[in-house]
Amino acid sequence: MRCRHSPKWKAWTLTITRSAYSSGISLVRCAARAIAILRQTQETLLKIPVPLEQGFPIQQAGIKPSRALSYELHTSASSDAIAQTVSLIFANTGSQAAVFHVYDKLHLERVPRRYVVEAGKHLDDVWVLDNSDAGHFDLWVLGPNGYHRAFAGELIQGNSATAPEIRVCYDITYGNVIVTLMNNSDRPCVFNVSAKAYRLLTELFPSVNNFLASSR
């Protein structure tokens, strides 16, 4: 195969030759003018008519079978109001490695942090809040197969501050979502669980108490 420049057409042409012939018989030669003529010919063809009555596509009924994926990903967060830090723990209990992407939504100009977690392992990292954040944080975690977690809040110092912590995981065997709500302070804390696809759950937790909720 050789490539040469054609002064006549002022364009590069590609020539593929059959090596068995010493004379170099050309199999394919395509010039810029030939391509332009072909495009003009296609533009003269009849256009596909637009239907007069427009409508939305209808979703197919039932459940489509799909191959099970080997991802089992978890992300948990803990905070330290005194040190003004937020820690994330990434766990991979599946049989395939995965990449976690973390975006700081308060500082989108920063490069997101990325973590490769092997199967059966976990790792953690710490975010130190800037003084300009005034104790606020907003971290967004993305992963494969539509995985995402959001961690947002405000770290308040003082005796009136509470220390809530939430952990979310799923029960592979029974298909449940398990939410663990924890209050690590000496003051009561109210948790509101919004019903996106499940039932609404509102509980008042006394100090230093845990609650396990399961929803399907």
Coordinates of N, CA and C in Angstrom, one line a residue:
M1 N 0.9 -1.2 0.0 CA 0.0 0.0 0.0 C 0.9 1.2 0.0
R2 N 0.6 2.2 -0.8 CA 1.3 3.5 -0.9 C 0.4 4.7 -1.0
C3 N 0.8 5.8 -0.5 CA 0.0 7.0 -0.5 C 0.8 8.1 -1.2
R4 N 0.2 8.7 -2.2 CA 0.9 9.8 -3.0 C 0.0 11.0 -3.1
H5 N 0.6 12.1 -3.5 CA -0.1 13.3 -3.7 C -0.3 13.6 -5.1
S6 N -1.6 13.9 -5.5 CA -1.9 14.1 -6.9 C -1.9 15.6 -7.2
P7 N -1.0 16.2 -8.0 CA -1.0 17.6 -8.3 C -2.2 18.0 -9.1
K8 N -2.8 17.1 -9.9 CA -4.0 17.4 -10.7 C -5.2 17.8 -9.9
W9 N -5.4 17.0 -8.8 CA -6.6 17.2 -8.0 C -6.3 17.9 -6.7
K10 N -5.0 18.2 -6.5 CA -4.6 18.8 -5.2 C -5.1 18.1 -4.0
A11 N -5.1 16.8 -4.0 CA -5.5 16.0 -2.9 C -4.7 14.8 -2.8
W12 N -4.8 14.2 -1.6 CA -4.0 12.9 -1.4 C -4.9 11.8 -1.9
T13 N -4.3 10.8 -2.6 CA -5.0 9.6 -3.0 C -4.3 8.4 -2.4
L14 N -5.1 7.4 -2.1 CA -4.6 6.2 -1.5 C -4.7 5.1 -2.6
T15 N -3.6 4.4 -2.8 CA -3.5 3.3 -3.8 C -3.1 2.0 -3.1
I16 N -3.9 1.0 -3.2 CA -3.6 -0.3 -2.7 C -3.3 -1.2 -3.9
T17 N -2.2 -1.8 -3.8 CA -1.7 -2.7 -4.9 C -1.6 -4.1 -4.5
R18 N -1.8 -5.0 -5.5 CA -1.6 -6.4 -5.2 C -0.2 -6.8 -5.4
S19 N 0.5 -7.2 -4.3 CA 1.9 -7.4 -4.3 C 2.3 -8.6 -5.2
A20 N 1.4 -9.4 -5.6 CA 1.7 -10.5 -6.5 C 2.1 -10.1 -7.9
Y21 N 1.6 -8.9 -8.2 CA 1.9 -8.4 -9.6 C 3.0 -7.3 -9.5
S22 N 4.1 -7.5 -10.3 CA 5.2 -6.6 -10.3 C 4.8 -5.3 -10.9
S23 N 3.7 -5.3 -11.8 CA 3.3 -4.1 -12.4 C 2.5 -3.1 -11.5
G24 N 2.1 -3.6 -10.3 CA 1.4 -2.8 -9.3 C 0.0 -2.4 -9.8
I25 N -0.9 -3.4 -10.0 CA -2.2 -3.1 -10.5 C -3.0 -2.4 -9.4
S26 N -3.6 -1.3 -9.7 CA -4.4 -0.5 -8.7 C -5.7 -1.1 -8.4
L27 N -6.1 -1.4 -7.1 CA -7.4 -1.9 -6.8 C -8.3 -0.8 -6.4
V28 N -7.9 0.2 -5.6 CA -8.7 1.3 -5.1 C -8.0 2.6 -5.3
R29 N -8.7 3.5 -5.9 CA -8.1 4.9 -6.1 C -9.3 5.9 -5.9
C30 N -9.2 6.7 -4.9 CA -10.3 7.5 -4.6 C -9.8 9.0 -4.5
A31 N -10.3 9.9 -5.3 CA -9.8 11.3 -5.3 C -10.9 12.2 -4.7
A32 N -10.5 13.4 -4.3 CA -11.4 14.3 -3.7 C -12.5 14.7 -4.6
R33 N -12.3 14.8 -5.9 CA -13.3 15.2 -6.8 C -14.4 14.1 -6.9
A34 N -14.0 12.8 -6.9 CA -14.9 11.7 -7.0 C -15.8 11.7 -5.8
I35 N -15.3 12.0 -4.6 CA -16.1 12.1 -3.4 C -17.1 13.2 -3.5
A36 N -16.7 14.4 -4.0 CA -17.6 15.5 -4.1 C -18.7 15.2 -5.1
I37 N -18.4 14.5 -6.2 CA -19.5 14.2 -7.1 C -20.5 13.2 -6.5
L38 N -20.0 12.2 -5.7 CA -20.8 11.2 -5.1 C -21.7 11.9 -4.1
R39 N -21.2 12.9 -3.3 CA -22.0 13.6 -2.3 C -23.1 14.4 -3.0
Q40 N -22.8 15.1 -4.1 CA -23.8 15.9 -4.9 C -24.9 15.0 -5.4
T41 N -24.5 13.8 -5.9 CA -25.5 12.9 -6.4 C -26.5 12.4 -5.3
Q42 N -25.9 12.1 -4.1 CA -26.8 11.6 -3.0 C -27.7 12.8 -2.5
E43 N -27.3 14.0 -2.6 CA -28.1 15.1 -2.2 C -29.3 15.3 -3.1
T44 N -29.3 14.8 -4.3 CA -30.4 15.0 -5.2 C -31.5 13.9 -5.0
L45 N -31.2 12.9 -4.2 CA -32.1 11.8 -4.0 C -33.3 12.3 -3.2
L46 N -34.4 11.6 -3.2 CA -35.6 12.0 -2.4 C -35.3 11.9 -0.9
K47 N -35.8 12.9 -0.2 CA -35.7 12.9 1.2 C -36.7 12.0 1.9
I48 N -36.4 11.4 3.0 CA -37.3 10.6 3.8 C -38.5 11.5 4.3
P49 N -39.7 11.2 4.0 CA -40.8 12.1 4.4 C -41.0 12.1 5.9
V50 N -41.3 13.3 6.4 CA -41.6 13.4 7.8 C -43.1 13.1 8.1
P51 N -43.4 12.2 9.0 CA -44.9 11.9 9.2 C -45.7 13.1 9.6
L52 N -46.9 13.2 9.1 CA -47.7 14.3 9.4 C -48.2 14.3 10.9
E53 N -48.5 13.1 11.4 CA -48.9 12.9 12.8 C -47.7 12.5 13.6
Q54 N -47.3 13.3 14.5 CA -46.2 13.0 15.3 C -46.7 12.3 16.6
G55 N -45.8 11.5 17.2 CA -46.2 10.8 18.5 C -45.0 10.3 19.2
F56 N -45.1 10.1 20.5 CA -44.0 9.6 21.3 C -43.9 8.1 21.0
P57 N -42.7 7.6 21.1 CA -42.5 6.1 21.0 C -43.1 5.4 22.1
I58 N -43.6 4.2 21.9 CA -44.2 3.4 22.9 C -43.2 2.4 23.5
Q59 N -43.1 2.4 24.8 CA -42.2 1.5 25.5 C -42.7 0.1 25.4
Q60 N -41.8 -0.8 25.2 CA -42.2 -2.2 25.1 C -42.6 -2.7 26.5
A61 N -43.7 -3.5 26.5 CA -44.2 -4.0 27.8 C -43.3 -5.1 28.3
G62 N -43.3 -5.3 29.6 CA -42.6 -6.4 30.2 C -41.2 -6.0 30.6
I63 N -40.4 -7.0 31.0 CA -39.0 -6.8 31.5 C -38.1 -7.5 30.5
K64 N -37.1 -6.7 30.0 CA -36.1 -7.3 29.1 C -35.0 -8.0 29.9
P65 N -34.7 -9.3 29.5 CA -33.7 -10.0 30.2 C -32.3 -9.4 29.9
S66 N -31.4 -9.3 30.8 CA -30.1 -8.8 30.6 C -29.1 -9.6 31.4
R67 N -27.9 -9.6 31.0 CA -26.8 -10.3 31.6 C -26.5 -9.7 33.0
A68 N -26.4 -10.5 34.0 CA -26.1 -10.0 35.3 C -24.6 -9.5 35.3
L69 N -24.4 -8.3 36.0 CA -23.1 -7.7 36.1 C -22.5 -8.1 37.4
S70 N -21.2 -8.1 37.4 CA -20.4 -8.6 38.6 C -20.0 -7.4 39.5
Y71 N -20.7 -6.2 39.4 CA -20.3 -5.1 40.3 C -21.1 -5.1 41.6
E72 N -20.4 -4.9 42.7 CA -21.1 -4.7 44.0 C -20.3 -3.6 44.7
L73 N -20.8 -2.4 44.6 CA -20.0 -1.2 45.0 C -20.7 -0.5 46.2
H74 N -19.9 0.0 47.1 CA -20.4 0.7 48.2 C -19.6 1.9 48.5
T75 N -20.2 3.0 49.0 CA -19.5 4.2 49.4 C -20.1 4.7 50.7
S76 N -19.3 4.9 51.7 CA -19.8 5.5 53.0 C -19.0 6.7 53.3
A77 N -19.6 7.6 54.1 CA -18.9 8.8 54.5 C -18.9 9.0 56.0
S78 N -17.9 9.7 56.5 CA -17.8 10.1 57.9 C -17.2 11.5 58.0
S79 N -17.5 12.2 59.0 CA -17.1 13.6 59.0 C -16.5 13.9 60.4
D80 N -15.6 15.0 60.4 CA -15.0 15.5 61.7 C -15.2 17.0 61.7
A81 N -16.2 17.4 62.5 CA -16.5 18.9 62.5 C -15.3 19.7 63.1
I82 N -14.6 19.1 64.0 CA -13.4 19.9 64.6 C -12.3 20.1 63.6
A83 N -12.0 19.0 62.9 CA -10.9 19.1 61.9 C -11.4 19.6 60.5
Q84 N -12.7 19.7 60.4 CA -13.4 20.2 59.1 C -12.9 19.3 57.9
T85 N -13.1 18.0 58.1 CA -12.8 17.0 57.1 C -14.0 16.1 56.9
V86 N -14.0 15.5 55.6 CA -15.0 14.5 55.3 C -14.2 13.3 54.7
S87 N -14.5 12.1 55.2 CA -13.8 10.9 54.7 C -14.8 10.1 53.9
L88 N -14.3 9.5 52.8 CA -15.1 8.6 52.0 C -14.4 7.2 52.0
I89 N -15.2 6.2 52.2 CA -14.7 4.8 52.1 C -15.3 4.1 50.9
F90 N -14.5 3.6 50.0 CA -15.0 2.9 48.8 C -14.7 1.4 49.0
A91 N -15.8 0.6 48.8 CA -15.7 -0.8 49.0 C -16.2 -1.5 47.7
N92 N -15.5 -2.5 47.4 CA -15.9 -3.3 46.2 C -16.0 -4.8 46.6
T93 N -17.2 -5.2 46.9 CA -17.5 -6.6 47.3 C -17.8 -7.5 46.1
G94 N -17.7 -7.0 44.9 CA -18.0 -7.8 43.7 C -16.8 -8.6 43.3
S95 N -16.9 -9.2 42.1 CA -15.8 -10.0 41.5 C -15.0 -9.3 40.4
Q96 N -15.3 -8.0 40.2 CA -14.6 -7.3 39.1 C -14.1 -5.9 39.7
A97 N -13.0 -5.5 39.2 CA -12.5 -4.2 39.6 C -13.4 -3.1 39.1
A98 N -13.3 -1.9 39.8 CA -14.2 -0.8 39.4 C -13.5 0.5 39.6
V99 N -13.9 1.5 38.9 CA -13.4 2.9 39.1 C -14.4 3.8 39.7
F100 N -14.1 4.5 40.8 CA -14.9 5.5 41.4 C -14.4 6.9 41.0
H101 N -15.4 7.8 40.6 CA -15.0 9.2 40.3 C -15.7 10.0 41.3
V102 N -15.0 11.0 41.9 CA -15.6 11.8 42.9 C -15.4 13.3 42.5
Y103 N -16.6 14.0 42.4 CA -16.6 15.4 42.0 C -16.9 16.2 43.2
D104 N -16.2 17.3 43.4 CA -16.5 18.3 44.4 C -17.4 19.3 43.8
K105 N -18.6 19.3 44.0 CA -19.6 20.1 43.4 C -19.5 21.6 43.8
L106 N -18.8 21.8 44.9 CA -18.5 23.2 45.3 C -17.3 23.8 44.7
H107 N -16.5 22.9 44.0 CA -15.3 23.3 43.3 C -15.2 22.5 42.0
L108 N -16.1 22.8 41.1 CA -16.1 22.0 39.9 C -14.9 22.3 39.0
E109 N -14.2 23.4 39.3 CA -13.0 23.7 38.5 C -11.9 22.8 38.8
R110 N -12.0 22.0 39.9 CA -10.9 21.1 40.2 C -11.1 19.8 39.5
V111 N -10.0 19.1 39.3 CA -10.0 17.8 38.6 C -10.6 16.8 39.6
P112 N -11.6 16.0 39.1 CA -12.2 15.0 40.0 C -11.2 13.9 40.4
R113 N -11.4 13.4 41.6 CA -10.5 12.3 42.1 C -11.0 11.0 41.6
R114 N -10.1 10.1 41.2 CA -10.5 8.8 40.6 C -9.8 7.7 41.4
Y115 N -10.5 6.6 41.6 CA -9.9 5.5 42.4 C -10.3 4.2 41.8
V116 N -9.3 3.4 41.6 CA -9.5 2.0 41.1 C -9.4 1.1 42.3
V117 N -10.5 0.4 42.5 CA -10.6 -0.6 43.7 C -10.7 -2.0 43.1
E118 N -9.8 -2.8 43.6 CA -9.9 -4.2 43.1 C -11.0 -4.9 43.8
A119 N -11.4 -6.1 43.2 CA -12.4 -6.9 43.7 C -12.1 -7.4 45.1
G120 N -13.0 -7.3 46.0 CA -12.8 -7.7 47.4 C -12.0 -6.8 48.2
K121 N -11.7 -5.6 47.8 CA -10.9 -4.6 48.6 C -11.6 -3.3 48.8
H122 N -11.0 -2.5 49.6 CA -11.6 -1.1 49.8 C -10.5 -0.1 50.1
L123 N -10.8 1.1 49.9 CA -9.8 2.2 50.2 C -10.6 3.4 50.7
D124 N -9.9 4.4 51.2 CA -10.5 5.6 51.7 C -9.7 6.8 51.4
D125 N -10.3 8.0 51.4 CA -9.6 9.3 51.2 C -10.3 10.3 52.0
V126 N -9.6 11.5 52.2 CA -10.1 12.5 53.1 C -10.1 13.8 52.3
W127 N -11.2 14.6 52.5 CA -11.3 15.9 51.9 C -11.3 16.9 53.0
V128 N -10.3 17.9 52.9 CA -10.2 19.0 53.9 C -11.0 20.2 53.3
L129 N -12.0 20.6 54.1 CA -12.8 21.8 53.6 C -12.0 23.1 53.6
D130 N -12.2 23.9 52.6 CA -11.6 25.2 52.5 C -12.3 26.2 53.5
N131 N -11.6 27.2 53.9 CA -12.2 28.2 54.8 C -13.4 28.9 54.1
S132 N -13.3 29.0 52.8 CA -14.4 29.7 52.1 C -15.7 28.9 52.0
D133 N -15.6 27.6 52.3 CA -16.8 26.7 52.2 C -17.7 26.9 53.4
A134 N -17.2 27.5 54.5 CA -18.0 27.8 55.7 C -18.6 26.5 56.3
G135 N -17.8 25.4 56.2 CA -18.3 24.1 56.8 C -19.2 23.3 55.8
H136 N -19.5 23.8 54.6 CA -20.3 23.0 53.7 C -19.5 22.1 52.8
F137 N -20.1 21.0 52.4 CA -19.4 20.1 51.5 C -20.5 19.5 50.6
D138 N -20.1 19.1 49.4 CA -21.0 18.4 48.4 C -20.2 17.6 47.5
L139 N -20.1 16.3 47.8 CA -19.3 15.3 47.0 C -20.3 14.4 46.3
W140 N -19.9 14.2 45.0 CA -20.7 13.3 44.1 C -19.9 12.2 43.6
V141 N -20.3 10.9 43.9 CA -19.5 9.7 43.5 C -20.2 9.0 42.4
L142 N -19.4 8.7 41.3 CA -20.0 8.0 40.2 C -19.2 6.8 40.0
G143 N -19.8 5.7 39.4 CA -19.2 4.5 39.1 C -19.8 3.8 37.9
P144 N -19.4 2.6 37.6 CA -20.0 1.9 36.5 C -21.4 1.4 36.7
N145 N -22.1 1.1 35.6 CA -23.5 0.6 35.6 C -24.4 1.6 36.3
G146 N -24.2 2.9 36.2 CA -25.1 3.9 36.7 C -25.0 4.1 38.2
Y147 N -23.9 3.6 38.8 CA -23.7 3.8 40.3 C -23.4 5.3 40.6
H148 N -24.1 5.8 41.6 CA -23.8 7.1 42.1 C -24.3 7.3 43.5
R149 N -23.5 8.1 44.2 CA -23.8 8.5 45.6 C -23.6 9.9 45.8
A150 N -24.3 10.6 46.6 CA -24.1 12.0 46.9 C -24.0 12.2 48.4
F151 N -23.0 13.0 48.8 CA -22.8 13.3 50.2 C -22.7 14.8 50.3
A152 N -23.7 15.4 51.0 CA -23.7 16.9 51.1 C -24.2 17.2 52.5
G153 N -23.6 18.3 53.0 CA -24.0 18.7 54.4 C -23.2 19.9 54.9
E154 N -23.3 20.1 56.2 CA -22.6 21.2 56.8 C -22.0 20.7 58.1
L155 N -20.7 21.0 58.3 CA -20.0 20.6 59.6 C -20.1 21.8 60.5
I156 N -20.8 21.6 61.6 CA -21.1 22.7 62.6 C -20.3 22.3 63.9
Q157 N -19.5 23.3 64.3 CA -18.7 23.1 65.6 C -19.5 23.6 66.7
G158 N -19.3 23.1 67.9 CA -19.9 23.6 69.1 C -20.7 22.5 69.8
N159 N -21.2 22.8 71.0 CA -21.9 21.8 71.8 C -23.3 21.5 71.2
S160 N -23.8 22.3 70.4 CA -25.2 22.1 69.9 C -25.1 21.2 68.6
A161 N -23.9 20.9 68.1 CA -23.8 20.2 66.9 C -24.1 18.7 67.0
T162 N -24.7 18.1 66.0 CA -24.9 16.6 66.0 C -23.9 16.0 65.0
A163 N -23.9 14.7 65.1 CA -22.9 14.0 64.2 C -23.6 12.8 63.5
P164 N -24.5 13.2 62.5 CA -25.2 12.1 61.8 C -24.3 11.4 60.8
E165 N -24.6 10.1 60.6 CA -23.9 9.3 59.6 C -24.8 8.3 59.0
I166 N -24.8 8.2 57.7 CA -25.7 7.3 56.9 C -24.9 6.3 56.1
R167 N -25.3 5.1 56.1 CA -24.7 4.1 55.3 C -25.8 3.4 54.5
V168 N -25.5 3.2 53.2 CA -26.5 2.5 52.3 C -25.8 1.3 51.6
C169 N -26.5 0.2 51.7 CA -26.0 -1.0 51.0 C -27.2 -1.8 50.5
Y170 N -27.0 -2.9 49.8 CA -28.1 -3.6 49.3 C -28.0 -5.1 49.6
D171 N -29.1 -5.7 49.7 CA -29.1 -7.2 50.0 C -29.3 -7.9 48.7
I172 N -28.2 -8.6 48.3 CA -28.2 -9.2 47.0 C -29.2 -10.4 46.9
T173 N -29.3 -11.1 48.0 CA -30.2 -12.3 48.0 C -31.6 -11.9 47.9
Y174 N -32.1 -11.0 48.6 CA -33.5 -10.6 48.6 C -33.9 -9.3 47.9
G175 N -32.9 -8.7 47.3 CA -33.2 -7.5 46.5 C -33.6 -6.3 47.4
N176 N -33.2 -6.2 48.6 CA -33.6 -5.0 49.5 C -32.5 -4.0 49.5
V177 N -32.9 -2.8 49.8 CA -32.0 -1.7 50.1 C -31.9 -1.4 51.6
I178 N -30.7 -1.5 52.1 CA -30.6 -1.4 53.6 C -29.9 0.0 53.9
V179 N -30.6 0.8 54.8 CA -30.1 2.1 55.2 C -29.8 2.0 56.7
T180 N -28.6 2.3 57.1 CA -28.2 2.4 58.5 C -28.0 3.9 58.9
L181 N -28.8 4.3 59.8 CA -28.7 5.7 60.3 C -28.1 5.7 61.7
M182 N -27.1 6.6 61.8 CA -26.3 6.6 63.1 C -26.2 8.1 63.6
N183 N -26.3 8.2 64.9 CA -26.1 9.5 65.5 C -25.0 9.4 66.5
N184 N -23.8 9.9 66.2 CA -22.6 9.8 67.1 C -22.4 10.9 68.0
S185 N -23.4 11.7 68.2 CA -23.3 12.8 69.2 C -24.1 12.6 70.4
D186 N -24.1 13.5 71.4 CA -24.8 13.4 72.6 C -26.1 14.2 72.6
R187 N -26.6 14.5 71.4 CA -27.8 15.3 71.2 C -28.7 14.6 70.2
P188 N -30.1 14.7 70.3 CA -31.0 14.1 69.4 C -30.8 14.6 68.0
C189 N -31.1 13.7 67.0 CA -30.9 14.1 65.6 C -32.1 13.6 64.8
V190 N -32.7 14.3 63.9 CA -33.8 13.9 63.1 C -33.3 13.6 61.7
F191 N -33.7 12.4 61.2 CA -33.4 12.0 59.9 C -34.7 11.9 59.0
N192 N -34.6 12.5 57.8 CA -35.7 12.4 56.9 C -35.3 11.7 55.7
V193 N -36.0 10.6 55.4 CA -35.6 9.7 54.2 C -36.7 10.0 53.1
S194 N -36.3 10.7 52.0 CA -37.2 11.0 51.0 C -37.6 9.8 50.2
A195 N -38.9 9.7 49.8 CA -39.3 8.5 49.0 C -39.2 8.8 47.5
K196 N -38.1 8.4 46.9 CA -37.9 8.5 45.5 C -38.6 7.4 44.8
A197 N -38.4 6.2 45.2 CA -39.0 5.0 44.7 C -39.5 4.1 45.8
Y198 N -39.4 4.5 47.0 CA -39.8 3.7 48.2 C -40.6 4.5 49.1
R199 N -41.0 3.9 50.2 CA -41.9 4.6 51.2 C -41.1 5.7 52.0
L200 N -41.9 6.7 52.5 CA -41.3 7.7 53.2 C -41.0 7.2 54.7
L201 N -39.9 7.6 55.2 CA -39.5 7.2 56.5 C -38.9 8.3 57.3
T202 N -39.5 8.7 58.4 CA -39.1 9.8 59.3 C -38.9 9.3 60.7
E203 N -37.8 9.4 61.3 CA -37.5 8.9 62.6 C -36.7 10.0 63.4
L204 N -37.0 10.0 64.7 CA -36.3 10.8 65.7 C -35.3 9.9 66.5
F205 N -34.0 10.2 66.4 CA -33.1 9.3 67.0 C -32.5 10.0 68.3
P206 N -32.5 9.3 69.4 CA -31.8 9.8 70.6 C -30.3 9.8 70.4
S207 N -29.6 10.3 71.4 CA -28.2 10.4 71.2 C -27.5 9.1 71.2
V208 N -26.4 9.0 70.5 CA -25.6 7.8 70.4 C -26.5 6.6 70.2
N209 N -27.2 6.5 69.0 CA -28.1 5.4 68.8 C -28.0 5.1 67.3
N210 N -28.3 3.9 66.9 CA -28.3 3.4 65.5 C -29.6 2.9 65.2
F211 N -30.0 3.0 63.9 CA -31.3 2.4 63.5 C -31.0 1.8 62.1
L212 N -31.6 0.7 61.9 CA -31.4 -0.1 60.6 C -32.8 -0.1 59.9
A213 N -32.8 0.4 58.7 CA -34.1 0.4 58.0 C -33.9 -0.4 56.7
S214 N -34.9 -1.2 56.3 CA -34.8 -1.9 55.1 C -36.1 -1.7 54.3
S215 N -35.9 -1.4 53.0 CA -37.0 -1.1 52.1 C -36.8 -1.8 50.8
R216 N -37.9 -2.2 50.2 CA -37.8 -3.0 49.0 C -38.5 -2.3 47.8

